[in-house]
Short mmCIF file of C-alpha atoms and ligand atoms in Angstrom, two decimals:
data_model
loop_
_atom_site.label_atom_id
_atom_site.label_comp_id
_atom_site.label_asym_id
_atom_site.label_seq_id
_atom_site.Cartn_x
_atom_site.Cartn_y
_atom_site.Cartn_z
CA MET A 1 9.31 81.51 130.77
CA THR A 2 7.24 78.66 129.43
CA LEU A 3 7.41 78.06 125.72
CA HIS A 4 4.37 76.77 123.90
CA PRO A 5 5.88 75.58 120.66
CA ASP A 6 3.50 75.56 117.74
CA PRO A 7 3.53 71.88 116.63
CA ASP A 8 2.70 73.14 113.17
CA LEU A 9 5.54 75.66 112.91
CA ARG A 10 7.65 75.60 109.77
CA LEU A 11 10.63 77.82 109.08
CA VAL A 12 10.41 79.26 105.59
CA PRO A 13 13.29 81.53 104.58
CA PHE A 14 12.76 84.42 102.20
CA LEU A 15 15.43 83.19 99.84
CA ASP A 16 17.64 80.12 99.73
CA LEU A 17 20.87 80.49 97.81
CA ALA A 18 22.19 77.14 99.08
CA GLY A 19 20.08 75.07 96.66
CA LEU A 20 21.20 77.12 93.65
CA THR A 21 24.80 76.88 94.79
CA ALA A 22 24.64 73.12 95.28
CA ASP A 23 23.36 72.61 91.72
CA VAL A 24 26.54 74.07 90.19
CA ARG A 25 29.09 73.72 92.96
CA GLU A 26 31.20 70.89 91.56
CA GLU A 27 31.26 72.20 88.04
CA VAL A 28 32.27 75.69 89.21
CA LEU A 29 34.96 74.48 91.61
CA ASP A 30 36.52 72.34 88.85
CA ARG A 31 36.67 75.28 86.47
CA TRP A 32 37.87 77.58 89.20
CA THR A 33 40.80 75.28 89.86
CA GLU A 34 41.82 75.53 86.20
CA LEU A 35 41.42 79.28 86.26
CA VAL A 36 43.45 79.69 89.43
CA ASP A 37 46.23 77.59 87.91
CA ASP A 38 45.98 79.71 84.76
CA THR A 39 45.92 83.03 86.70
CA ARG A 40 43.63 84.66 84.11
CA PHE A 41 41.60 86.59 86.67
CA ILE A 42 40.61 89.59 84.54
CA GLY A 43 39.09 89.18 81.08
CA GLY A 44 40.12 86.19 79.01
CA GLU A 45 38.17 83.26 77.70
CA ALA A 46 35.98 82.72 80.76
CA VAL A 47 34.52 86.21 80.33
CA THR A 48 34.09 86.13 76.53
CA THR A 49 32.53 82.64 76.71
CA PHE A 50 29.92 83.83 79.20
CA GLU A 51 29.30 87.06 77.25
CA ASP A 52 28.67 85.02 74.09
CA SER A 53 26.37 82.53 75.78
CA PHE A 54 24.38 85.25 77.56
CA ALA A 55 23.96 87.22 74.31
CA ARG A 56 22.77 84.03 72.59
CA TYR A 57 20.43 83.22 75.47
CA CYS A 58 18.82 86.68 75.25
CA GLY A 59 18.78 86.71 71.45
CA ALA A 60 20.90 89.89 71.43
CA GLY A 61 23.83 90.75 69.18
CA GLN A 62 26.30 91.24 72.01
CA ALA A 63 26.66 91.14 75.77
CA VAL A 64 29.26 93.18 77.62
CA GLY A 65 30.08 91.99 81.13
CA VAL A 66 30.47 94.70 83.77
CA GLY A 67 31.03 94.89 87.52
CA ASN A 68 27.39 95.18 88.63
CA GLY A 69 23.89 96.18 87.52
CA THR A 70 24.21 99.81 88.58
CA ASP A 71 27.22 100.24 86.29
CA ALA A 72 25.37 98.45 83.49
CA ILE A 73 22.78 101.28 83.54
CA HIS A 74 25.21 104.10 84.31
CA LEU A 75 27.65 103.13 81.53
CA THR A 76 24.81 102.58 79.05
CA LEU A 77 23.49 106.10 79.66
CA ARG A 78 26.97 107.63 79.37
CA ALA A 79 27.72 105.59 76.25
CA LEU A 80 24.50 106.96 74.72
CA GLY A 81 25.78 110.47 75.39
CA ILE A 82 23.12 111.14 78.03
CA GLY A 83 24.31 113.48 80.78
CA PRO A 84 24.01 117.05 82.09
CA GLY A 85 20.98 118.90 80.71
CA ASP A 86 19.15 115.66 79.87
CA ASP A 87 16.14 114.08 81.55
CA VAL A 88 15.56 110.36 81.91
CA VAL A 89 12.12 109.01 82.83
CA VAL A 90 12.18 106.32 85.54
CA PRO A 91 9.45 104.62 87.56
CA THR A 92 9.71 105.75 91.19
CA ASN A 93 8.96 102.26 92.55
CA THR A 94 12.21 100.56 91.72
CA PHE A 95 15.41 99.56 93.44
CA VAL A 96 17.35 102.77 94.07
CA ALA A 97 20.10 101.81 91.60
CA THR A 98 17.93 102.70 88.58
CA VAL A 99 17.74 106.31 89.76
CA GLU A 100 21.27 106.39 91.15
CA ALA A 101 22.63 105.47 87.70
CA VAL A 102 20.78 108.39 86.08
CA VAL A 103 22.18 110.88 88.59
CA LEU A 104 25.69 109.36 88.35
CA ALA A 105 25.53 109.93 84.58
CA GLY A 106 24.83 113.61 85.29
CA ALA A 107 21.23 113.54 84.03
CA ARG A 108 17.98 114.37 85.88
CA PRO A 109 15.54 111.60 86.78
CA ARG A 110 11.90 112.36 85.90
CA PHE A 111 9.81 110.20 88.17
CA ALA A 112 6.79 108.46 86.65
CA ASP A 113 3.86 106.66 88.26
CA VAL A 114 2.80 103.13 87.36
CA ASN A 115 -0.19 100.94 86.61
CA PRO A 116 -1.77 100.11 90.01
CA ALA A 117 -2.35 96.42 89.20
CA THR A 118 1.06 95.51 87.72
CA LEU A 119 3.15 98.33 89.28
CA LEU A 120 4.83 98.73 85.86
CA LEU A 121 5.32 101.83 83.67
CA THR A 122 2.77 102.47 80.94
CA SER A 123 2.96 104.73 77.88
CA GLU A 124 0.48 107.06 79.64
CA THR A 125 2.54 107.41 82.83
CA VAL A 126 5.66 108.07 80.72
CA GLU A 127 3.95 110.64 78.51
CA ALA A 128 2.57 112.41 81.58
CA VAL A 129 6.06 113.37 82.75
CA ALA A 130 8.24 113.54 79.59
CA THR A 131 9.58 117.01 78.68
CA PRO A 132 11.43 118.38 75.65
CA SER A 133 14.68 117.63 77.56
CA THR A 134 13.77 113.95 77.97
CA ARG A 135 16.28 111.74 76.12
CA ALA A 136 15.39 108.29 77.41
CA VAL A 137 13.08 106.17 79.52
CA ILE A 138 14.29 103.30 81.66
CA ALA A 139 11.68 100.53 81.69
CA VAL A 140 12.12 98.51 84.89
CA HIS A 141 10.98 94.89 84.62
CA LEU A 142 9.89 94.93 88.24
CA TYR A 143 9.54 91.63 90.10
CA GLY A 144 10.45 89.78 86.88
CA GLN A 145 7.86 90.92 84.35
CA THR A 146 8.14 93.41 81.51
CA PRO A 147 5.69 96.25 80.98
CA ASP A 148 3.75 96.30 77.67
CA MET A 149 6.84 96.66 75.49
CA ASP A 150 4.87 97.31 72.28
CA ALA A 151 3.19 100.30 73.90
CA LEU A 152 6.47 101.59 75.34
CA LEU A 153 8.31 101.22 72.01
CA GLU A 154 5.50 103.06 70.26
CA CYS A 155 5.60 105.79 72.91
CA THR A 156 9.40 106.24 72.81
CA ARG A 157 9.34 106.37 68.98
CA HIS A 158 6.61 108.96 69.11
CA LEU A 159 8.56 111.03 71.68
CA GLY A 160 11.83 110.53 69.76
CA ILE A 161 13.65 109.16 72.85
CA ARG A 162 15.64 106.03 73.70
CA LEU A 163 14.27 103.01 75.50
CA VAL A 164 16.70 101.45 77.99
CA GLU A 165 15.67 98.32 79.92
CA ASP A 166 16.55 97.67 83.55
CA ALA A 167 16.22 93.89 83.39
CA ALA A 168 18.03 93.24 86.69
CA GLN A 169 15.03 91.27 87.99
CA ALA A 170 14.03 89.64 84.71
CA GLN A 171 16.70 87.27 83.30
CA GLY A 172 14.73 85.03 80.96
CA ALA A 173 11.40 86.89 81.09
CA THR A 174 9.68 87.37 77.73
CA TRP A 175 7.27 89.74 76.04
CA ALA A 176 5.52 88.39 72.92
CA GLY A 177 8.04 85.53 72.97
CA ARG A 178 11.08 87.81 72.92
CA LYS A 179 13.49 88.06 75.85
CA ALA A 180 13.61 90.98 78.24
CA GLY A 181 16.55 93.24 77.52
CA THR A 182 16.26 93.10 73.71
CA PHE A 183 13.50 95.63 73.04
CA GLY A 184 15.25 98.90 73.72
CA VAL A 185 18.66 100.15 72.63
CA ALA A 186 20.17 98.22 75.56
CA GLY A 187 19.19 95.78 78.29
CA CYS A 188 20.94 96.21 81.63
CA PHE A 189 21.35 93.20 83.91
CA SER A 190 22.54 92.69 87.48
CA PHE A 191 23.86 89.32 88.59
CA TYR A 192 23.82 90.16 92.30
CA PRO A 193 23.64 86.80 94.16
CA GLY A 194 19.89 86.99 94.87
CA LYS A 195 18.80 87.70 91.27
CA ASN A 196 17.33 84.89 89.13
CA LEU A 197 20.77 84.52 87.55
CA GLY A 198 23.18 85.38 90.35
CA ALA A 199 26.96 85.32 90.72
CA TRP A 200 28.89 84.49 93.90
CA GLY A 201 29.57 88.19 94.32
CA ASP A 202 28.79 91.31 92.25
CA ALA A 203 28.45 91.18 88.47
CA GLY A 204 26.38 92.67 85.65
CA ALA A 205 26.03 92.93 81.86
CA VAL A 206 24.70 95.13 79.08
CA VAL A 207 23.11 93.43 76.06
CA THR A 208 22.56 95.28 72.81
CA ASN A 209 22.23 94.90 69.07
CA ASP A 210 24.09 98.17 68.53
CA PRO A 211 27.79 97.41 67.90
CA ILE A 212 28.87 101.01 68.50
CA LEU A 213 27.13 101.14 71.87
CA ALA A 214 28.67 97.76 72.80
CA GLU A 215 32.15 99.03 71.87
CA ARG A 216 31.70 102.18 73.97
CA VAL A 217 30.58 100.25 77.05
CA ARG A 218 33.47 97.80 76.52
CA SER A 219 35.89 100.70 76.49
CA MET A 220 34.28 102.53 79.43
CA ARG A 221 34.27 99.47 81.69
CA ASP A 222 38.05 99.25 81.18
CA HIS A 223 39.34 102.79 81.87
CA GLY A 224 38.29 104.09 78.47
CA ARG A 225 40.83 101.89 76.71
CA SER A 226 40.67 101.43 72.99
CA GLY A 227 43.05 99.23 71.08
CA SER A 228 46.17 99.08 73.19
CA HIS A 229 46.73 98.97 76.94
CA HIS A 230 47.98 102.58 77.15
CA GLN A 231 45.44 104.19 74.83
CA HIS A 232 42.69 105.84 76.92
CA VAL A 233 40.28 107.56 74.57
CA VAL A 234 37.16 108.27 76.67
CA LEU A 235 36.41 108.86 80.34
CA GLY A 236 35.95 105.35 81.66
CA THR A 237 35.99 103.57 84.97
CA ASN A 238 36.93 100.17 86.32
CA SER A 239 33.87 97.95 86.04
CA ARG A 240 34.95 94.63 84.56
CA LEU A 241 33.27 91.27 85.03
CA ASP A 242 35.59 88.98 87.04
CA ALA A 243 36.60 85.76 85.31
CA LEU A 244 35.72 83.82 88.49
CA GLN A 245 32.19 85.22 88.39
CA ALA A 246 31.86 84.55 84.65
CA VAL A 247 32.46 80.86 85.39
CA VAL A 248 29.69 80.80 88.02
CA LEU A 249 27.31 82.61 85.68
CA GLY A 250 28.03 80.27 82.77
CA ALA A 251 27.28 77.21 84.90
CA LYS A 252 24.09 78.77 86.26
CA LEU A 253 22.87 80.04 82.88
CA ALA A 254 22.51 76.43 81.71
CA ARG A 255 20.00 75.91 84.56
CA LEU A 256 18.18 79.23 84.43
CA ASP A 257 15.17 78.12 82.38
CA GLY A 258 14.51 75.22 84.74
CA TRP A 259 14.77 77.48 87.78
CA ASN A 260 12.45 80.05 86.16
CA ARG A 261 9.91 77.28 85.42
CA ALA A 262 10.01 76.31 89.08
CA ARG A 263 9.34 79.95 90.06
CA ARG A 264 6.35 80.08 87.70
CA ASP A 265 4.87 76.92 89.24
CA LEU A 266 5.36 78.30 92.76
CA MET A 267 3.74 81.61 91.81
CA ALA A 268 0.78 79.79 90.21
CA GLN A 269 0.36 77.87 93.46
CA TYR A 270 0.44 81.08 95.50
CA ARG A 271 -2.24 82.55 93.21
CA ARG A 272 -4.46 79.49 93.66
CA LEU A 273 -4.14 79.41 97.44
CA ILE A 274 -4.09 83.05 98.53
CA ASP A 275 -7.51 84.50 99.39
CA PRO A 276 -7.71 87.61 97.18
CA SER A 277 -10.06 89.30 99.63
CA VAL A 278 -7.20 89.59 102.15
CA ALA A 279 -4.02 89.73 100.04
CA VAL A 280 -3.84 90.65 96.36
CA PRO A 281 -0.97 89.27 94.27
CA ILE A 282 0.52 91.74 91.78
CA ALA A 283 -1.32 91.18 88.48
CA SER A 284 0.38 89.48 85.54
CA GLN A 285 0.91 91.68 82.54
CA PRO A 286 -0.97 90.07 79.65
CA GLY A 287 1.26 89.46 76.62
CA GLY A 288 4.35 88.53 78.59
CA GLU A 289 5.71 85.68 80.64
CA GLY A 290 7.31 86.72 83.92
CA VAL A 291 10.07 84.97 85.85
CA HIS A 292 8.83 85.91 89.35
CA HIS A 293 12.01 87.26 90.83
CA LEU A 294 9.77 88.21 93.75
CA ALA A 295 6.31 87.00 94.79
CA VAL A 296 4.62 90.23 95.82
CA VAL A 297 1.16 90.73 97.34
CA ARG A 298 -0.60 93.85 98.60
CA VAL A 299 -2.02 93.75 102.11
CA ARG A 300 -3.55 96.27 104.48
CA ASP A 301 -1.87 96.61 107.83
CA ARG A 302 1.31 95.33 106.25
CA ASP A 303 3.67 95.80 109.19
CA ARG A 304 1.46 93.76 111.54
CA VAL A 305 1.00 91.04 108.93
CA GLN A 306 4.73 90.88 108.37
CA ARG A 307 5.43 90.64 112.12
CA GLU A 308 2.85 87.92 112.68
CA LEU A 309 4.06 85.90 109.71
CA ALA A 310 7.58 86.10 111.16
CA SER A 311 6.24 84.66 114.44
CA HIS A 312 4.94 81.73 112.36
CA GLY A 313 8.41 81.20 110.86
CA VAL A 314 7.70 82.90 107.53
CA VAL A 315 10.29 85.48 106.45
CA THR A 316 9.01 88.21 104.12
CA GLY A 317 10.51 91.34 102.55
CA ILE A 318 9.36 94.74 101.28
CA HIS A 319 10.26 95.84 97.76
CA TYR A 320 10.22 98.76 98.23
CA PRO A 321 9.07 100.65 101.32
CA VAL A 322 10.11 104.13 100.08
CA PRO A 323 9.51 105.33 96.52
CA CYS A 324 12.74 106.83 95.12
CA HIS A 325 11.27 110.34 94.71
CA LEU A 326 10.84 110.48 98.50
CA MET A 327 14.45 109.49 99.31
CA PRO A 328 16.73 112.30 100.50
CA PRO A 329 19.24 112.24 97.62
CA TYR A 330 16.50 112.29 94.96
CA ALA A 331 13.70 114.37 96.53
CA THR A 332 15.11 117.42 94.78
CA TYR A 333 14.01 115.87 91.46
CA ALA A 334 10.45 115.14 92.67
CA GLU A 335 7.94 117.39 90.98
CA ARG A 336 4.60 115.84 91.77
CA ARG A 337 2.80 113.25 93.85
CA LEU A 338 2.84 109.78 92.35
CA PRO A 339 -0.23 108.36 94.06
CA GLU A 340 -0.26 104.79 92.73
CA ALA A 341 3.38 104.13 93.59
CA GLU A 342 3.02 105.86 96.98
CA ALA A 343 -0.02 103.74 97.88
CA ALA A 344 1.73 100.55 96.74
CA ALA A 345 4.79 101.33 98.89
CA ARG A 346 2.56 101.11 101.99
CA GLU A 347 1.03 97.76 101.01
CA VAL A 348 3.54 95.61 99.11
CA MET A 349 5.00 92.58 100.81
CA SER A 350 7.26 89.96 99.19
CA LEU A 351 6.63 86.31 100.10
CA PRO A 352 9.29 83.59 100.15
CA MET A 353 10.31 82.67 96.57
CA TYR A 354 13.25 80.58 95.37
CA PRO A 355 13.44 77.78 92.80
CA HIS A 356 14.03 74.98 95.32
CA MET A 357 11.06 76.01 97.47
CA GLU A 358 8.82 73.03 98.25
CA SER A 359 5.15 73.17 97.41
CA HIS A 360 4.16 72.30 101.00
CA ASP A 361 6.06 75.43 102.07
CA VAL A 362 4.04 77.51 99.61
CA ALA A 363 0.87 75.97 101.04
CA TYR A 364 2.01 76.78 104.59
CA VAL A 365 2.86 80.41 103.72
CA ALA A 366 -0.47 80.90 101.93
CA ARG A 367 -2.43 79.39 104.83
CA ARG A 368 -0.67 81.57 107.42
CA LEU A 369 -1.07 84.64 105.21
CA ASN A 370 -4.80 84.02 104.79
CA GLU A 371 -5.20 83.63 108.57
CA VAL A 372 -3.08 86.60 109.60
CA ALA A 373 -4.16 89.07 106.91
CA GLY A 374 -7.80 88.02 107.29
CA ARG A 375 -7.81 89.04 110.93
CA ARG A 376 -8.06 92.72 111.80
CA GLY A 377 -5.32 93.85 114.12
CA PRO A 378 -5.88 96.07 117.16
CA ALA A 379 -6.85 99.53 115.95
C1 LIG B 401 19.52 94.69 91.67
C2 LIG B 401 18.98 95.79 90.87
C3 LIG B 401 19.81 96.77 90.29
C4 LIG B 401 21.26 96.97 90.63
O1 LIG B 401 22.10 95.96 90.56
P1 LIG B 401 23.47 95.87 91.37
O2 LIG B 401 24.13 94.72 90.72
O3 LIG B 401 23.15 95.66 92.81
O4 LIG B 401 24.23 97.15 91.14
C5 LIG B 401 19.24 97.71 89.45
N1 LIG B 401 17.92 97.73 89.22
C6 LIG B 401 17.08 96.84 89.77
C7 LIG B 401 15.63 96.91 89.45
C8 LIG B 401 17.58 95.84 90.63
O5 LIG B 401 16.72 94.97 91.18
#
């Protein structure tokens, strides 16, 4: 076989954790050495220090570290007393964990559609599916931007239900100058390695201004303990934030704003260079400032475009190919078609996006995308 290497070929990964790791490596390894010598692996100062700095960063009263983002949502719902007999409104186009957490809490997900330009919930799409059994809505800050939080707060007040935020993709995003995670009764975060603020393993947190809710989640993450080691007062679980991960998160938090600024610049460059007649970037939500966890465009003939970009060295992703109401474990809760989310699932494609991405790589991806998506594939 003769190879005809493309002299112009660049390899652009979807995500590059190595750059983020390098920025904090020395600092983390130094503190890890102290921690290992100390043998304080669970709880302790490393965890409370990170909880305090993350609460301060968000502008929230408290942060409670937990094992992962799914538990952050699941424990928040349980701590709010939401369970069997209750409905929780969720957008169907989200990472499965949002819905999983509702079902794990014993409640029923009520799937809502989204605004076709931003792919975010709106007060109208929430009101269209809420019932008298609805106790809460989970606003998902998809791809790193919040929905119109004023409209959602107004809508949840009017319906008499709780607003919970799934801010797993939005560490540092703002709406009207206020940080994601601080609008509803609780903000739920994941620190999975690929998130904007990511651990070197699994981790998560709940932020809230409600001291009673914070205390309940604190107890539930630690086997329902209250007060002493052998006092178990509520049904809990084991979902604590590891001290080793708290150290990583503390070091990375100090750099998060800089990394988010880099993401904004990269996204602005994508918007300038991508031909909107062949690929349409997800619209920004006016009133907020996103942190571009993912750089998502809509294209026709997505699978071909994705394959051809891969042949040019550009790795892309799909977030998400199947709306949750069409997944086997959750189809039983689906009560209607959700046309905007279903159409988006066929067209969304996530381009490479990571803070250390070089601007000539963005230019290369945009040029290849314009070429490939602008050409009609074989019918
Ligand atoms: C990552 C993510 C979660 C779940 O977080 P884990 O830490 O993987 O449990 C929940 N919701 C959304 C929108 C996410 O992107």
